[in-house]
Amino acid sequence: MKAKIRSPHPAFSFRARLTALTTLALITLAIAISSMIVLVLEDRTARTLIGQGQQVVRLLADESRLALLYDSSENGKEAVRRALRFPGIHAVGLYRNDGRSLLLSPLDAALPALSGPPLPQFLLVAESNSDWYFAARVDTGANGGVNPWNPLIDAAHPPSESIGWAMVQMSKETLHEVQRDVLLTAAIWTVLLSTLMVGALRGALRTLSQPLTDLASNMREVHSGASYSAAPLEGAREIREIADAYNHMMIALAERDRALRNHAERLESEVLRRTADAVAAQALAERESRAKSDFLAMMSHEIRTPMNGVIGMAYLLQETPLEMDQREQLEVIISSSQTLLAILDDVLDMSHIEAGKLKLERAPLALRQLIGGIQQLMTPRAAEKGLSLITAVAPDTPPWLMGDATRLRQILINLVSNAIKFTDSGSVRIEVGDSEEIDGHWLTISVIDTGVGIDVRQHNRLFEPFSQIDGSIRRQYGGSGLGLAICRRLVTAMGGEITLKSAPARGSRFSFRVPLEVTTAPVAAVPGRRWRHTTLQDLRVLVVDDNRINRRVIVQLLAGRGCQLVEAGDGREAVTAVEQQLFDVILMDIHMPELDGIEATLHIRRMADMERSHIPIIAVTADVLLEERQACRNAGMDGFIAKPFTPEKLLQELAQRFTDHAGLLPSSSSSAATDDIAPPATH
């Protein structure tokens, strides 16, 4: 259906509009000329009248000298009467030097007050819509000379000393009359001129516009769907040129229309082909992304499982008598394993972020507790290099905020770890502040170090994946180059930004700000399942894992603490063991043959025996994905330990289940950070 195009001025023809515009232009021109004449005449008249007013006030000042000198109003009355005889003078006043009036005429005259005699001899001191006010200084001598009538004046007053001033009020009525006369004359001429021009234009425009009207009629017929017919070449030369151009345009449009139809058909075919290619490419990219994520998740699981045996056995070996060189070699094994695990965590995190699988939690978080936990965790590492780790939280920072505590902790641990790594002396400082802005509440955290610093040209490069300043940094300090890239993407996902201020040999300041909603402390949970024990001695533990080495690590670690241990190779054996024996806690692997850890947990939670169905179950798995943790929570598990784990991590998780767990952990456990079913921080 063809859209009907309406004229923007359907009620007026071209001829009527042209007539109106021409008439308006003439009227505007006449008004402009009249206005200029009025302004010029007004200016000239005003200058003449102001000159007259200045002359009157000067004469009044000369004639009122004796009256002001002897402070006699009688002597000034004649001068005032003569001044009032001048045209337009409405009021006259004589004033002493201190501003008091000597004589006013009329008595109720409202003349403007002056603070003293005017500095020039005479001037225009004020003006209103209806009047001018002139003032002139009155001196002791005429024009600055000696008074010829009273030589004694010079003995009392120096020549030309001011003794007061005179003021007159002059009306603007004459000026207003000139304005009215000029405006009336201009209006009459404007009306006469416009009337004559409109009559002349109507006849001329009628002849000029008729060919245009015929051309417009031809255009409307073509628009309505009629076949094209050539416009007649009539009228003035310019109109004939328009009609000829219109005819050529219609021929060109017809040819272009055919070309456009052919091109549209080809384009539609090309769009369909490219759309199919884009859909196929997108599907391939999504499959490749999923395959990469699945591969990394599988490799993470497969690497973490044997790594758990390596690290677990290494920690157990630490508890045995060793030679000094053996202990050093063992520390190298543990340190290298932890480095490998950190790189694995970074790669897995980056994969999830790039695949769009990053999900942020919204839960109340205790900010000061979070900062304190990071300080407690990282202080031993800083102390190894002789550094001090300082925290400073602004007093007005809200105690509780709504956000993802785990991801905030991950960002901070990355930044603090880097600061410690690249600082050889001095300190690392964590500063926390907040601000209220138009778009909400913003939390700002800065990590400041006194380390080697970074050239400003390298700042942006640092936040790119697998990027470091140069190869020497990687050789000297190590690292995968993913930590800062992950920090930036996490901060961006939270709706914030991260910045860097640094210079070589002057330390660095990494700051990030994120919008977090202020909230209140969560309602304290009702105490859940608690064990009857107050120590690990005689604690009944069921260890469920299909990997014999992982079971052996846990068994040897807890056996040394006096626990009673039972092993199960899969979920089905675990369910059978729970049916036959009562346990205090179950350490459950997730991925197992026969029956996995999730299904086994669901079987146990559905048992009729309340004491057995409420046994605390802690997941111990190499799968650290957020989806896996959520599945554990949904199945009814009480805690989560990611493989590989340290003895401190396992003992910390167990100790949290006791009413009184002080003294259960080794002295190094204070530096361990644990979470209840939450994603691990990337180191």
mmCIF file with all atom_site columns, C-alpha atoms in Angstrom, residues 248-390:
data_model
loop_
_atom_site.group_PDB
_atom_site.id
_atom_site.type_symbol
_atom_site.label_atom_id
_atom_site.label_alt_id
_atom_site.label_comp_id
_atom_site.label_asym_id
_atom_site.label_entity_id
_atom_site.label_seq_id
_atom_site.pdbx_PDB_ins_code
_atom_site.Cartn_x
_atom_site.Cartn_y
_atom_site.Cartn_z
_atom_site.occupancy
_atom_site.B_iso_or_equiv
_atom_site.pdbx_formal_charge
_atom_site.auth_seq_id
_atom_site.auth_comp_id
_atom_site.auth_asym_id
_atom_site.auth_atom_id
_atom_site.pdbx_PDB_model_num
ATOM 1   C CA . HIS A 1 248 ? 14.510 13.959  -17.240 1.00 0.00 ? 248 HIS A CA 1
ATOM 2   C CA . MET A 1 249 ? 14.294 13.025  -13.556 1.00 0.00 ? 249 MET A CA 1
ATOM 3   C CA . MET A 1 250 ? 11.264 10.817  -14.136 1.00 0.00 ? 250 MET A CA 1
ATOM 4   C CA . ILE A 1 251 ? 13.055 8.988   -16.956 1.00 0.00 ? 251 ILE A CA 1
ATOM 5   C CA . ALA A 1 252 ? 16.133 8.466   -14.744 1.00 0.00 ? 252 ALA A CA 1
ATOM 6   C CA . LEU A 1 253 ? 13.972 7.308   -11.833 1.00 0.00 ? 253 LEU A CA 1
ATOM 7   C CA . ALA A 1 254 ? 12.264 4.721   -13.983 1.00 0.00 ? 254 ALA A CA 1
ATOM 8   C CA . GLU A 1 255 ? 15.625 3.321   -15.057 1.00 0.00 ? 255 GLU A CA 1
ATOM 9   C CA . ARG A 1 256 ? 16.947 3.421   -11.494 1.00 0.00 ? 256 ARG A CA 1
ATOM 10  C CA . ASP A 1 257 ? 13.822 1.690   -10.214 1.00 0.00 ? 257 ASP A CA 1
ATOM 11  C CA . ARG A 1 258 ? 14.445 -1.225  -12.528 1.00 0.00 ? 258 ARG A CA 1
ATOM 12  C CA . ALA A 1 259 ? 18.089 -1.392  -11.431 1.00 0.00 ? 259 ALA A CA 1
ATOM 13  C CA . LEU A 1 260 ? 17.090 -1.234  -7.752  1.00 0.00 ? 260 LEU A CA 1
ATOM 14  C CA . ARG A 1 261 ? 14.635 -4.094  -8.137  1.00 0.00 ? 261 ARG A CA 1
ATOM 15  C CA . ASN A 1 262 ? 17.328 -6.240  -9.704  1.00 0.00 ? 262 ASN A CA 1
ATOM 16  C CA . HIS A 1 263 ? 19.830 -5.255  -7.009  1.00 0.00 ? 263 HIS A CA 1
ATOM 17  C CA . ALA A 1 264 ? 17.310 -5.923  -4.219  1.00 0.00 ? 264 ALA A CA 1
ATOM 18  C CA . GLU A 1 265 ? 16.757 -9.435  -5.517  1.00 0.00 ? 265 GLU A CA 1
ATOM 19  C CA . ARG A 1 266 ? 20.499 -10.087 -5.597  1.00 0.00 ? 266 ARG A CA 1
ATOM 20  C CA . LEU A 1 267 ? 20.947 -8.515  -2.166  1.00 0.00 ? 267 LEU A CA 1
ATOM 21  C CA . GLU A 1 268 ? 18.167 -10.593 -0.620  1.00 0.00 ? 268 GLU A CA 1
ATOM 22  C CA . SER A 1 269 ? 19.788 -13.744 -1.941  1.00 0.00 ? 269 SER A CA 1
ATOM 23  C CA . GLU A 1 270 ? 23.177 -12.630 -0.552  1.00 0.00 ? 270 GLU A CA 1
ATOM 24  C CA . VAL A 1 271 ? 21.680 -11.755 2.852   1.00 0.00 ? 271 VAL A CA 1
ATOM 25  C CA . LEU A 1 272 ? 20.047 -15.169 3.104   1.00 0.00 ? 272 LEU A CA 1
ATOM 26  C CA . ARG A 1 273 ? 23.324 -16.850 2.264   1.00 0.00 ? 273 ARG A CA 1
ATOM 27  C CA . ARG A 1 274 ? 25.360 -14.761 4.716   1.00 0.00 ? 274 ARG A CA 1
ATOM 28  C CA . THR A 1 275 ? 22.761 -15.173 7.442   1.00 0.00 ? 275 THR A CA 1
ATOM 29  C CA . ALA A 1 276 ? 22.988 -18.913 7.086   1.00 0.00 ? 276 ALA A CA 1
ATOM 30  C CA . ASP A 1 277 ? 26.799 -18.671 7.204   1.00 0.00 ? 277 ASP A CA 1
ATOM 31  C CA . ALA A 1 278 ? 26.644 -16.414 10.317  1.00 0.00 ? 278 ALA A CA 1
ATOM 32  C CA . VAL A 1 279 ? 24.261 -18.788 12.095  1.00 0.00 ? 279 VAL A CA 1
ATOM 33  C CA . ALA A 1 280 ? 26.513 -21.708 11.272  1.00 0.00 ? 280 ALA A CA 1
ATOM 34  C CA . ALA A 1 281 ? 29.615 -19.771 12.408  1.00 0.00 ? 281 ALA A CA 1
ATOM 35  C CA . GLN A 1 282 ? 27.922 -18.749 15.651  1.00 0.00 ? 282 GLN A CA 1
ATOM 36  C CA . ALA A 1 283 ? 26.841 -22.298 16.348  1.00 0.00 ? 283 ALA A CA 1
ATOM 37  C CA . LEU A 1 284 ? 30.388 -23.498 15.647  1.00 0.00 ? 284 LEU A CA 1
ATOM 38  C CA . ALA A 1 285 ? 31.847 -20.807 17.940  1.00 0.00 ? 285 ALA A CA 1
ATOM 39  C CA . GLU A 1 286 ? 29.428 -21.758 20.717  1.00 0.00 ? 286 GLU A CA 1
ATOM 40  C CA . ARG A 1 287 ? 30.291 -25.436 20.313  1.00 0.00 ? 287 ARG A CA 1
ATOM 41  C CA . GLU A 1 288 ? 34.002 -24.609 20.377  1.00 0.00 ? 288 GLU A CA 1
ATOM 42  C CA . SER A 1 289 ? 33.532 -22.392 23.451  1.00 0.00 ? 289 SER A CA 1
ATOM 43  C CA . ARG A 1 290 ? 31.584 -25.118 25.243  1.00 0.00 ? 290 ARG A CA 1
ATOM 44  C CA . ALA A 1 291 ? 34.137 -27.704 24.184  1.00 0.00 ? 291 ALA A CA 1
ATOM 45  C CA . LYS A 1 292 ? 36.967 -25.506 25.469  1.00 0.00 ? 292 LYS A CA 1
ATOM 46  C CA . SER A 1 293 ? 35.196 -24.884 28.777  1.00 0.00 ? 293 SER A CA 1
ATOM 47  C CA . ASP A 1 294 ? 34.317 -28.563 29.173  1.00 0.00 ? 294 ASP A CA 1
ATOM 48  C CA . PHE A 1 295 ? 37.862 -29.551 28.293  1.00 0.00 ? 295 PHE A CA 1
ATOM 49  C CA . LEU A 1 296 ? 39.346 -27.117 30.812  1.00 0.00 ? 296 LEU A CA 1
ATOM 50  C CA . ALA A 1 297 ? 36.894 -28.239 33.484  1.00 0.00 ? 297 ALA A CA 1
ATOM 51  C CA . MET A 1 298 ? 37.727 -31.892 32.806  1.00 0.00 ? 298 MET A CA 1
ATOM 52  C CA . MET A 1 299 ? 41.467 -31.183 32.767  1.00 0.00 ? 299 MET A CA 1
ATOM 53  C CA . SER A 1 300 ? 41.122 -29.192 35.976  1.00 0.00 ? 300 SER A CA 1
ATOM 54  C CA . HIS A 1 301 ? 39.374 -32.142 37.613  1.00 0.00 ? 301 HIS A CA 1
ATOM 55  C CA . GLU A 1 302 ? 41.881 -34.666 36.289  1.00 0.00 ? 302 GLU A CA 1
ATOM 56  C CA . ILE A 1 303 ? 44.873 -32.540 37.344  1.00 0.00 ? 303 ILE A CA 1
ATOM 57  C CA . ARG A 1 304 ? 43.478 -31.661 40.775  1.00 0.00 ? 304 ARG A CA 1
ATOM 58  C CA . THR A 1 305 ? 42.861 -35.299 41.693  1.00 0.00 ? 305 THR A CA 1
ATOM 59  C CA . PRO A 1 306 ? 46.519 -36.451 41.479  1.00 0.00 ? 306 PRO A CA 1
ATOM 60  C CA . MET A 1 307 ? 47.648 -33.033 42.756  1.00 0.00 ? 307 MET A CA 1
ATOM 61  C CA . ASN A 1 308 ? 45.641 -33.701 45.888  1.00 0.00 ? 308 ASN A CA 1
ATOM 62  C CA . GLY A 1 309 ? 47.703 -36.841 46.433  1.00 0.00 ? 309 GLY A CA 1
ATOM 63  C CA . VAL A 1 310 ? 50.976 -34.998 45.811  1.00 0.00 ? 310 VAL A CA 1
ATOM 64  C CA . ILE A 1 311 ? 50.190 -32.077 48.110  1.00 0.00 ? 311 ILE A CA 1
ATOM 65  C CA . GLY A 1 312 ? 48.508 -34.242 50.740  1.00 0.00 ? 312 GLY A CA 1
ATOM 66  C CA . MET A 1 313 ? 51.397 -36.658 50.971  1.00 0.00 ? 313 MET A CA 1
ATOM 67  C CA . ALA A 1 314 ? 53.851 -33.754 50.992  1.00 0.00 ? 314 ALA A CA 1
ATOM 68  C CA . TYR A 1 315 ? 52.119 -32.215 54.001  1.00 0.00 ? 315 TYR A CA 1
ATOM 69  C CA . LEU A 1 316 ? 51.998 -35.569 55.751  1.00 0.00 ? 316 LEU A CA 1
ATOM 70  C CA . LEU A 1 317 ? 55.688 -35.991 55.026  1.00 0.00 ? 317 LEU A CA 1
ATOM 71  C CA . GLN A 1 318 ? 56.308 -32.620 56.659  1.00 0.00 ? 318 GLN A CA 1
ATOM 72  C CA . GLU A 1 319 ? 55.089 -34.038 59.949  1.00 0.00 ? 319 GLU A CA 1
ATOM 73  C CA . THR A 1 320 ? 57.810 -36.716 59.933  1.00 0.00 ? 320 THR A CA 1
ATOM 74  C CA . PRO A 1 321 ? 61.443 -36.220 61.054  1.00 0.00 ? 321 PRO A CA 1
ATOM 75  C CA . LEU A 1 322 ? 63.427 -34.910 58.077  1.00 0.00 ? 322 LEU A CA 1
ATOM 76  C CA . GLU A 1 323 ? 66.937 -33.709 57.365  1.00 0.00 ? 323 GLU A CA 1
ATOM 77  C CA . MET A 1 324 ? 67.351 -30.021 56.593  1.00 0.00 ? 324 MET A CA 1
ATOM 78  C CA . ASP A 1 325 ? 67.953 -30.572 52.866  1.00 0.00 ? 325 ASP A CA 1
ATOM 79  C CA . GLN A 1 326 ? 65.028 -32.987 52.710  1.00 0.00 ? 326 GLN A CA 1
ATOM 80  C CA . ARG A 1 327 ? 62.734 -30.421 54.314  1.00 0.00 ? 327 ARG A CA 1
ATOM 81  C CA . GLU A 1 328 ? 63.897 -27.778 51.832  1.00 0.00 ? 328 GLU A CA 1
ATOM 82  C CA . GLN A 1 329 ? 63.231 -30.142 48.946  1.00 0.00 ? 329 GLN A CA 1
ATOM 83  C CA . LEU A 1 330 ? 59.783 -30.879 50.350  1.00 0.00 ? 330 LEU A CA 1
ATOM 84  C CA . GLU A 1 331 ? 58.986 -27.161 50.607  1.00 0.00 ? 331 GLU A CA 1
ATOM 85  C CA . VAL A 1 332 ? 59.958 -26.798 46.935  1.00 0.00 ? 332 VAL A CA 1
ATOM 86  C CA . ILE A 1 333 ? 57.490 -29.560 46.056  1.00 0.00 ? 333 ILE A CA 1
ATOM 87  C CA . ILE A 1 334 ? 54.690 -27.897 48.025  1.00 0.00 ? 334 ILE A CA 1
ATOM 88  C CA . SER A 1 335 ? 55.459 -24.419 46.649  1.00 0.00 ? 335 SER A CA 1
ATOM 89  C CA . SER A 1 336 ? 55.627 -25.673 43.058  1.00 0.00 ? 336 SER A CA 1
ATOM 90  C CA . SER A 1 337 ? 52.359 -27.553 43.483  1.00 0.00 ? 337 SER A CA 1
ATOM 91  C CA . GLN A 1 338 ? 50.634 -24.463 44.829  1.00 0.00 ? 338 GLN A CA 1
ATOM 92  C CA . THR A 1 339 ? 51.983 -22.393 41.916  1.00 0.00 ? 339 THR A CA 1
ATOM 93  C CA . LEU A 1 340 ? 50.681 -24.955 39.430  1.00 0.00 ? 340 LEU A CA 1
ATOM 94  C CA . LEU A 1 341 ? 47.309 -24.957 41.172  1.00 0.00 ? 341 LEU A CA 1
ATOM 95  C CA . ALA A 1 342 ? 47.133 -21.131 41.065  1.00 0.00 ? 342 ALA A CA 1
ATOM 96  C CA . ILE A 1 343 ? 47.820 -21.134 37.310  1.00 0.00 ? 343 ILE A CA 1
ATOM 97  C CA . LEU A 1 344 ? 45.161 -23.795 36.825  1.00 0.00 ? 344 LEU A CA 1
ATOM 98  C CA . ASP A 1 345 ? 42.631 -21.710 38.779  1.00 0.00 ? 345 ASP A CA 1
ATOM 99  C CA . ASP A 1 346 ? 43.477 -18.614 36.706  1.00 0.00 ? 346 ASP A CA 1
ATOM 100 C CA . VAL A 1 347 ? 43.027 -20.408 33.384  1.00 0.00 ? 347 VAL A CA 1
ATOM 101 C CA . LEU A 1 348 ? 39.738 -21.940 34.530  1.00 0.00 ? 348 LEU A CA 1
ATOM 102 C CA . ASP A 1 349 ? 38.429 -18.598 35.770  1.00 0.00 ? 349 ASP A CA 1
ATOM 103 C CA . MET A 1 350 ? 39.384 -16.827 32.530  1.00 0.00 ? 350 MET A CA 1
ATOM 104 C CA . SER A 1 351 ? 37.685 -19.570 30.522  1.00 0.00 ? 351 SER A CA 1
ATOM 105 C CA . HIS A 1 352 ? 34.455 -19.148 32.467  1.00 0.00 ? 352 HIS A CA 1
ATOM 106 C CA . ILE A 1 353 ? 34.531 -15.368 32.118  1.00 0.00 ? 353 ILE A CA 1
ATOM 107 C CA . GLU A 1 354 ? 35.138 -15.508 28.364  1.00 0.00 ? 354 GLU A CA 1
ATOM 108 C CA . ALA A 1 355 ? 32.376 -18.088 27.954  1.00 0.00 ? 355 ALA A CA 1
ATOM 109 C CA . GLY A 1 356 ? 29.929 -15.787 29.742  1.00 0.00 ? 356 GLY A CA 1
ATOM 110 C CA . LYS A 1 357 ? 29.368 -18.277 32.553  1.00 0.00 ? 357 LYS A CA 1
ATOM 111 C CA . LEU A 1 358 ? 30.397 -15.909 35.330  1.00 0.00 ? 358 LEU A CA 1
ATOM 112 C CA . LYS A 1 359 ? 27.554 -15.501 37.829  1.00 0.00 ? 359 LYS A CA 1
ATOM 113 C CA . LEU A 1 360 ? 27.733 -13.013 40.665  1.00 0.00 ? 360 LEU A CA 1
ATOM 114 C CA . GLU A 1 361 ? 26.020 -13.694 43.964  1.00 0.00 ? 361 GLU A CA 1
ATOM 115 C CA . ARG A 1 362 ? 24.063 -11.109 45.934  1.00 0.00 ? 362 ARG A CA 1
ATOM 116 C CA . ALA A 1 363 ? 24.257 -11.699 49.648  1.00 0.00 ? 363 ALA A CA 1
ATOM 117 C CA . PRO A 1 364 ? 25.054 -9.612  52.741  1.00 0.00 ? 364 PRO A CA 1
ATOM 118 C CA . LEU A 1 365 ? 28.811 -9.377  53.308  1.00 0.00 ? 365 LEU A CA 1
ATOM 119 C CA . ALA A 1 366 ? 30.644 -8.066  56.352  1.00 0.00 ? 366 ALA A CA 1
ATOM 120 C CA . LEU A 1 367 ? 33.254 -5.794  54.788  1.00 0.00 ? 367 LEU A CA 1
ATOM 121 C CA . ARG A 1 368 ? 35.526 -5.344  57.805  1.00 0.00 ? 368 ARG A CA 1
ATOM 122 C CA . GLN A 1 369 ? 35.500 -9.092  58.456  1.00 0.00 ? 369 GLN A CA 1
ATOM 123 C CA . LEU A 1 370 ? 36.397 -9.733  54.807  1.00 0.00 ? 370 LEU A CA 1
ATOM 124 C CA . ILE A 1 371 ? 39.306 -7.254  54.910  1.00 0.00 ? 371 ILE A CA 1
ATOM 125 C CA . GLY A 1 372 ? 40.488 -8.692  58.225  1.00 0.00 ? 372 GLY A CA 1
ATOM 126 C CA . GLY A 1 373 ? 40.421 -12.216 56.838  1.00 0.00 ? 373 GLY A CA 1
ATOM 127 C CA . ILE A 1 374 ? 42.564 -11.185 53.865  1.00 0.00 ? 374 ILE A CA 1
ATOM 128 C CA . GLN A 1 375 ? 45.028 -9.455  56.175  1.00 0.00 ? 375 GLN A CA 1
ATOM 129 C CA . GLN A 1 376 ? 45.204 -12.587 58.324  1.00 0.00 ? 376 GLN A CA 1
ATOM 130 C CA . LEU A 1 377 ? 45.695 -14.778 55.250  1.00 0.00 ? 377 LEU A CA 1
ATOM 131 C CA . MET A 1 378 ? 48.382 -12.676 53.552  1.00 0.00 ? 378 MET A CA 1
ATOM 132 C CA . THR A 1 379 ? 50.340 -11.442 56.582  1.00 0.00 ? 379 THR A CA 1
ATOM 133 C CA . PRO A 1 380 ? 52.556 -14.583 56.826  1.00 0.00 ? 380 PRO A CA 1
ATOM 134 C CA . ARG A 1 381 ? 53.470 -14.252 53.149  1.00 0.00 ? 381 ARG A CA 1
ATOM 135 C CA . ALA A 1 382 ? 54.327 -10.553 53.631  1.00 0.00 ? 382 ALA A CA 1
ATOM 136 C CA . ALA A 1 383 ? 56.324 -11.348 56.770  1.00 0.00 ? 383 ALA A CA 1
ATOM 137 C CA . GLU A 1 384 ? 58.491 -13.808 54.798  1.00 0.00 ? 384 GLU A CA 1
ATOM 138 C CA . LYS A 1 385 ? 59.785 -10.800 52.804  1.00 0.00 ? 385 LYS A CA 1
ATOM 139 C CA . GLY A 1 386 ? 60.023 -8.495  55.824  1.00 0.00 ? 386 GLY A CA 1
ATOM 140 C CA . LEU A 1 387 ? 57.001 -6.436  54.726  1.00 0.00 ? 387 LEU A CA 1
ATOM 141 C CA . SER A 1 388 ? 54.187 -5.037  56.836  1.00 0.00 ? 388 SER A CA 1
ATOM 142 C CA . LEU A 1 389 ? 50.598 -5.509  55.663  1.00 0.00 ? 389 LEU A CA 1
ATOM 143 C CA . ILE A 1 390 ? 48.387 -2.629  56.828  1.00 0.00 ? 390 ILE A CA 1
#
